[in-house]
C-alpha cells in the first residue's frame, strides 16, 4: 500500500516530479563528467608514457624533469653495472607549416626526438611502412598522426623549427606499444645530428633512456646511478613520471570535484525544499492515512520511497547527461592547449555518479519525511499543523560563528603557496561553512530584500506588487530556502569572477609598469606565467631580429619552469643579459638600486621573487642552493624583487649562471625596442614579415597585445569553472520554478477568490511572475554579496603571497547576473503563471 501511495503521488504531479528529477539529473551528469574528465586527463599521460617508453626501465632527465643532461653523463650511465643499454636524445616541439603559417592547434604539433639511428630503439616502436631513419633530414612519424594528416613514406613535411622553416622527408611510419591520443599531437624521430642543428641544442641531451640487464633490478640499479651521477638529475621509472603528472593534476581535480559537489548540493537542496512544501500541501492526505491505521514509520517510508523513485530516475537519466557534459568539458579543456587524449568513461563513474545522485535525493527528503511522521493525526486531518517558529536568534548566533570561520578557511587556502590535502579540505570546508551560515540567516535577509525590491515593482502596479511581495513573505522559510539555492550558484560564479577580474586587472597594471620594450617575440602557444612552451628561439633568430632596420635593441630571455625546485615551491628560472636587462623591464628591489643588483647578477648572483622569499626570511647577501644539471650550485641573492606580480615567483640570473645550472641554451622570449616612437609601426611590420617568412611558430606582440593575451588565457582557465557553475544555476532555477508551481497549488482557493472579485487572467499571471522575479533577484543579490565576500577573502589571501594583486569587483559579472536574474525569474515563472491563470474560478473557490 505504501508503495502504491508513493507511486501515485509521483505520477499525479508530473511537473513537480520532472523539475525535482531534473535537478538530480544535472547533478549526476556533472559528477559523472568530472570523474570521466579526471580519469581521461590522467589516462592521457599514462598512455603516453606507456607507449613512448616501451622498453625503457629508467629515464634520466634534468633537475625536476627540466633543463638538459650533460653529454658526459651518457658514458657514466653506460658504464654502470646492470645497465644493458643507455641511449640519449634531444627534443623539441615542431609545428606543421601550411600556406606559410604554422598550425597552432595541437593536431598540428609534433613532439620530435633527435636520436642516434645506430642505437637500439628503447621505445619499442615497430615500423609499419618504410624504414627507420638513417641520416640527414629523414623523419619517422607515428601512425596515428600520419593517418590524420594522410602521410606516407616519401612525403615531404614542412615544419617550423627553432632554426626556421625546414622540409623533412618521411621515410617510415611507426607504431608504438599502443595508440597515442595525446591531444592529437604527433611523435617523431629525427637523426640526432640533424636534430641538434634544428633544435639549437649543440652539446647536451634532453633525456637518457636506460634498459637494464635481464637479471638486474630497478630497486638496486637506480640508487647506484643516483650515487654515481649525484642528486642533480632526476632518475625515474616511466611509471613514476606518470605519477608526477598525476600529482600536478591533483589540485585541478580537487577544484573540479568541489564545484561538482556544489552542483549536487544545490540539487539536494531543491529536493529538501520541494518535499518540505509537498508535506505541507498534503497534510490532509497524511492525516487520513494516519486515521485509517497508518503509522508514523509508514508515512516516513512513503515520502522516502517517492524520493527514491526520483533519485533512481534522476541517476539513470543523469548518466546520459553526463556523456554529453563530458564532451563539452573536454572541448573547454582543449581550448587552453591541454594535450588531452581519447575520452575515457571509467566504470567507477557509472557507479559513483548515480550513487551520489540517489543518495542526495534520499538525504534531501529525509528531514521533510521525519517531520511528516511527527505531525499529529488530528491536526493533519484538519490541516491545522504549523511549522515550528524560525528561532531566528539561534540562526543568527550560529551564522555569526560560521561566516567568519568560512572566510578564514578561504583566506588560508588562498594564502598557501603549497596546498597539501588538509589545506584544500579546510578551504573547501570554509566555503561550505560560509554558505551554510548565509542560508541560516536567509529567512531574515530574503524578506527584507524582497520588501525593498517590491518598491520599484509597485510603480507599475501597486496591487500586483503587494500581492507578489506578500506571497514571498508568507512563508519566509520556504522563500529563503528557494532563494538560497540560487544564492549558492550565483555566489560561486561571483567568487570566480572576482578572482578572475582581480588577477587580470592586477597583472595588467603590473605589465604596464614592468614592460619597457616595444615588442615581445615568443612562441605561438606561450602562456604567461605558466609552464610555457616547448618551442624555443635560437640565437640565430635573435640576431636576425637585431639586424632589422630601425631596431635599437633585441635581447633574448631564457625561461625554465621548475616544479617544487626551490624549497618545495615552484619557480621560473630566468636567464637574461644583465647589460640590457634594465632597458627592457622595469623592476625595483628591496632596499637596493636596480643597477647595483644587476651588477652583482653579472658576477654570478641571482634575484628572487617576493613570493619565494616569504616565510623563509631570505634577504640580499644570503646564499641559496639551486639544483641543476651539474649538481647543486650555491649562489648568493643579489636582490629581492619588490612590488611585481609578474616576476614574483622567478629566480633571475645571467646567461652564464643559467647555462651553468640548467645547461639549456635556447631562448623563450625576445624583447625588442625600436629606435624611436615614429619607427615603432615600421619595426612591428618588419617583425611580422620576418616571423611569417622564416619563423611561423613565433609571434610578435606589443605590450597592449601581451595584456590581452594574459586576459584571454586567464579567461580560458576559468571557463571550465563557469561551465560547471552554469549547471548549478540551472538546477537552482528549477527550484524557483518548482516553488512557484507548488505555491500556485497551495493558493488555489486564494487565486479563485482573486478571480471572483474581478482579477483577470493577465493580473494573475503578473502576480505569479512578479513573485518569481522577486525570488530570483533576491537570491541573486544575496549570492553576489556572498560571492564578493568569498572573492575578497580569496584575493586578499593571494595578495599575502603574491605582490601587486588587489581586489577588483567583477563589474561585468555583476551586470550580467543582475540582468540574467530578471530574465531567469521571468522564465521560471512561465509555467506556474500560465497554470494559475487557467484555473476554473468555481473549482478554485471550492478547492480544499
PDB file of C-alpha atoms in Angstrom, residues 3 6-7 10 24 271 275 300-316 354 357-363 365:
ATOM      1  CA  UNK A   3       4.484   1.813  -2.419  1.00  0.00           C
ATOM      2  CA  UNK A   6       4.162   6.869  -3.169  1.00  0.00           C
ATOM      3  CA  UNK A   7       3.914   5.937  -6.841  1.00  0.00           C
ATOM      4  CA  UNK A  10       4.870  10.717  -8.199  1.00  0.00           C
ATOM      5  CA  UNK A  24      19.321  15.387  -9.750  1.00  0.00           C
ATOM      6  CA  UNK A 271      14.684  18.156  -3.122  1.00  0.00           C
ATOM      7  CA  UNK A 275       9.447  17.917  -0.107  1.00  0.00           C
ATOM      8  CA  UNK A 300       8.246   8.360   6.545  1.00  0.00           C
ATOM      9  CA  UNK A 301       8.653   5.331   4.278  1.00  0.00           C
ATOM     10  CA  UNK A 302       6.106   6.687   1.782  1.00  0.00           C
ATOM     11  CA  UNK A 303       7.926  10.000   1.374  1.00  0.00           C
ATOM     12  CA  UNK A 304      11.349   8.350   1.210  1.00  0.00           C
ATOM     13  CA  UNK A 305      10.022   5.960  -1.432  1.00  0.00           C
ATOM     14  CA  UNK A 306       8.957   8.967  -3.510  1.00  0.00           C
ATOM     15  CA  UNK A 307      12.424  10.424  -3.121  1.00  0.00           C
ATOM     16  CA  UNK A 308      13.946   7.068  -4.071  1.00  0.00           C
ATOM     17  CA  UNK A 309      11.925   6.986  -7.288  1.00  0.00           C
ATOM     18  CA  UNK A 310      13.071  10.490  -8.110  1.00  0.00           C
ATOM     19  CA  UNK A 311      16.662   9.624  -7.213  1.00  0.00           C
ATOM     20  CA  UNK A 312      16.668   6.439  -9.308  1.00  0.00           C
ATOM     21  CA  UNK A 313      15.179   8.154 -12.329  1.00  0.00           C
ATOM     22  CA  UNK A 314      17.474  11.154 -11.951  1.00  0.00           C
ATOM     23  CA  UNK A 315      20.524   8.902 -11.539  1.00  0.00           C
ATOM     24  CA  UNK A 316      19.821   6.938 -14.708  1.00  0.00           C
ATOM     25  CA  UNK A 354      24.329   7.566  -9.827  1.00  0.00           C
ATOM     26  CA  UNK A 357      22.568  11.403  -7.054  1.00  0.00           C
ATOM     27  CA  UNK A 358      20.376   8.763  -5.424  1.00  0.00           C
ATOM     28  CA  UNK A 359      21.872   9.495  -2.002  1.00  0.00           C
ATOM     29  CA  UNK A 360      21.393  13.249  -2.467  1.00  0.00           C
ATOM     30  CA  UNK A 361      17.703  12.732  -3.290  1.00  0.00           C
ATOM     31  CA  UNK A 362      17.054  10.498  -0.278  1.00  0.00           C
ATOM     32  CA  UNK A 363      19.067  12.663   2.129  1.00  0.00           C
ATOM     33  CA  UNK A 365      13.896  14.222   1.554  1.00  0.00           C
TER      34      UNK A 365
END
